[in-house]
Tab-separated table of C-alpha atoms in Angstrom:
chain	number	residue	atom	x	y	z
A	174	MET	CA	0.230	0.146	-0.142
A	175	ASN	CA	1.032	3.551	-1.378
A	176	LYS	CA	-0.139	6.077	0.189
A	177	VAL	CA	-4.263	7.203	2.362
A	178	GLU	CA	-6.069	7.756	-1.181
A	179	HIS	CA	-9.201	9.050	0.090
A	180	ILE	CA	-11.749	8.807	3.490
A	181	GLY	CA	-15.176	7.966	2.032
A	182	ILE	CA	-17.509	10.356	4.057
A	183	ALA	CA	-21.296	8.959	3.891
A	184	VAL	CA	-24.119	11.728	3.724
A	185	LYS	CA	-27.711	11.512	2.608
A	186	ASP	CA	-27.975	14.724	0.112
A	187	LEU	CA	-25.289	15.212	-2.309
A	188	ALA	CA	-26.943	19.356	-2.378
A	189	THR	CA	-26.314	19.853	1.035
A	190	SER	CA	-22.745	17.820	1.888
A	191	ILE	CA	-21.103	19.182	-0.861
A	192	PRO	CA	-21.498	23.170	0.299
A	193	LEU	CA	-20.984	22.007	4.064
A	194	PHE	CA	-17.505	20.719	2.520
A	195	GLU	CA	-16.351	23.607	0.157
A	196	LYS	CA	-16.642	25.694	3.067
A	197	LEU	CA	-14.748	24.089	5.657
A	198	LEU	CA	-12.018	22.671	2.787
A	199	ASN	CA	-11.621	26.104	1.748
A	200	THR	CA	-11.451	24.068	-2.080
A	201	HIS	CA	-14.134	23.036	-4.747
A	202	CYS	CA	-15.119	20.129	-5.367
A	203	TYR	CA	-13.268	18.521	-8.363
A	204	LYS	CA	-15.444	16.196	-8.806
A	205	THR	CA	-18.858	14.244	-9.487
A	206	GLU	CA	-19.445	11.027	-10.728
A	207	LEU	CA	-21.788	8.423	-9.942
A	208	VAL	CA	-21.022	5.086	-9.930
A	209	GLU	CA	-23.713	2.410	-10.867
A	210	THR	CA	-22.271	-0.377	-9.556
A	211	GLU	CA	-22.235	1.567	-6.394
A	212	GLN	CA	-25.622	2.930	-6.655
A	213	VAL	CA	-24.052	5.676	-5.517
A	214	ASN	CA	-23.288	9.561	-6.652
A	215	THR	CA	-19.346	10.727	-5.841
A	216	ALA	CA	-18.329	14.516	-5.031
A	217	PHE	CA	-14.415	14.962	-4.737
A	218	PHE	CA	-12.628	17.422	-2.836
A	219	LYS	CA	-8.607	17.667	-3.046
A	220	GLN	CA	-6.976	19.768	-0.208
A	221	GLY	CA	-2.792	19.323	-0.548
A	222	GLU	CA	-2.138	15.426	-1.070
A	223	THR	CA	-5.751	14.577	0.812
A	224	LYS	CA	-8.721	13.414	-0.485
A	225	ILE	CA	-11.717	13.045	0.456
A	226	GLU	CA	-15.125	11.665	-1.336
A	227	LEU	CA	-17.596	11.743	0.093
A	228	LEU	CA	-20.749	9.484	-1.068
A	229	GLU	CA	-25.014	9.221	-1.499
A	230	SER	CA	-26.990	6.866	-1.992
A	231	VAL	CA	-29.235	6.977	-4.855
A	232	ASP	CA	-31.241	4.154	-4.237
A	233	ALA	CA	-33.128	3.120	-0.465
A	234	ASN	CA	-32.160	-0.009	-0.391
A	235	GLY	CA	-28.026	1.037	-1.342
A	236	VAL	CA	-25.229	-0.024	0.866
A	237	ILE	CA	-24.510	4.115	1.891
A	238	ALA	CA	-28.670	4.143	2.242
A	239	LYS	CA	-28.528	1.303	5.047
A	240	PHE	CA	-25.260	2.937	6.950
A	241	ILE	CA	-26.300	5.697	6.921
A	242	GLU	CA	-29.542	4.804	8.416
A	243	LYS	CA	-28.004	2.467	10.234
A	244	LYS	CA	-24.921	4.308	11.544
A	245	GLY	CA	-25.801	7.982	10.573
A	246	GLU	CA	-24.074	10.187	8.728
A	247	GLY	CA	-19.907	10.219	8.437
A	248	MET	CA	-16.887	8.508	7.573
A	249	HIS	CA	-17.450	4.837	6.071
A	250	HIS	CA	-14.585	4.070	4.758
A	251	ILE	CA	-10.590	4.755	3.914
A	252	ALA	CA	-9.176	4.748	1.315
A	253	PHE	CA	-5.370	3.565	0.406
A	254	ASP	CA	-3.885	3.268	-3.439
A	255	VAL	CA	-1.907	0.162	-4.178
A	256	ASP	CA	0.311	-0.093	-7.829
A	257	ASP	CA	-0.817	-3.863	-8.384
A	258	ILE	CA	-4.849	-4.959	-6.779
A	259	GLU	CA	-4.800	-8.138	-7.688
A	260	SER	CA	-1.004	-8.907	-6.176
A	261	GLU	CA	-2.587	-7.376	-3.296
A	262	MET	CA	-5.833	-9.138	-3.562
A	263	LYS	CA	-4.198	-12.457	-3.062
A	264	ARG	CA	-1.775	-10.545	-0.561
A	265	LEU	CA	-3.973	-9.463	1.609
A	266	GLN	CA	-6.634	-12.901	1.947
A	267	LYS	CA	-3.492	-14.792	2.556
A	268	GLU	CA	-2.845	-12.987	5.592
A	269	GLY	CA	-6.589	-13.913	6.067
A	270	PHE	CA	-8.924	-10.317	5.797
A	271	VAL	CA	-11.505	-10.999	4.169
A	272	LEU	CA	-12.260	-9.515	1.545
A	273	LEU	CA	-15.986	-8.201	-0.287
A	274	ASN	CA	-15.894	-8.533	-3.689
A	275	GLU	CA	-13.289	-11.642	-5.696
A	276	LYS	CA	-11.890	-9.197	-8.472
A	277	PRO	CA	-12.003	-5.546	-8.580
A	278	LYS	CA	-14.637	-3.726	-9.173
A	279	HIS	CA	-14.646	-0.546	-10.697
A	280	GLY	CA	-15.516	2.684	-8.853
A	281	ALA	CA	-15.114	6.640	-8.742
A	282	ASP	CA	-12.212	8.543	-10.115
A	283	ASN	CA	-10.605	6.268	-12.784
A	284	LYS	CA	-10.013	3.338	-10.178
A	285	LEU	CA	-10.141	-0.272	-9.815
A	286	VAL	CA	-10.995	-1.133	-5.941
A	287	CYS	CA	-11.286	-3.927	-4.011
A	288	PHE	CA	-13.370	-3.309	-0.537
A	289	LEU	CA	-12.165	-6.204	2.731
A	290	HIS	CA	-15.030	-6.158	5.421
A	291	PRO	CA	-14.859	-4.589	8.569
A	292	LYS	CA	-15.067	-7.463	10.560
A	293	SER	CA	-11.741	-8.607	9.319
A	294	THR	CA	-10.079	-4.576	10.233
A	295	ASN	CA	-11.111	-3.920	12.887
A	296	GLY	CA	-14.574	-2.198	12.296
A	297	VAL	CA	-12.305	0.500	9.680
A	298	LEU	CA	-13.614	-0.742	5.570
A	299	ILE	CA	-10.769	-0.818	4.190
A	300	GLU	CA	-10.912	-0.003	0.036
A	301	LEU	CA	-8.020	-0.597	-2.423
A	302	CYS	CA	-7.507	1.634	-5.032
A	303	GLN	CA	-5.681	0.809	-7.995
A	304	GLU	CA	-5.489	3.928	-10.554
A	305	LYS	CA	-7.019	2.724	-14.661
A	306	LYS	CA	-4.199	2.402	-16.865
């Protein structure tokens, strides 16, 4: 793992949350994107080397909607940049971590992604991210 790629925050409404985070971070949202496979709208911010991803569910039964229903709005995941997602997935599986998907999926911001089950990472949802080539 190279670095923290971004921190994901679950929100109820991007229209409310984007202006709030623009004020908080003193920067503009540089990108919004629908990720159909995850049933979310995303909004990205960058401050220095730090990226924040806001996640809004587009489906009342989607994973983000369920997360907010259980835990409320807030930190959803930490994503780490990797050079080779498939080899990192294999390494982590051998180390005993539980993967939530068997193959990398297409994620937001031109990334291939894989999530690790929070039960195997002290309750924190971890995302692996590799830039698509």
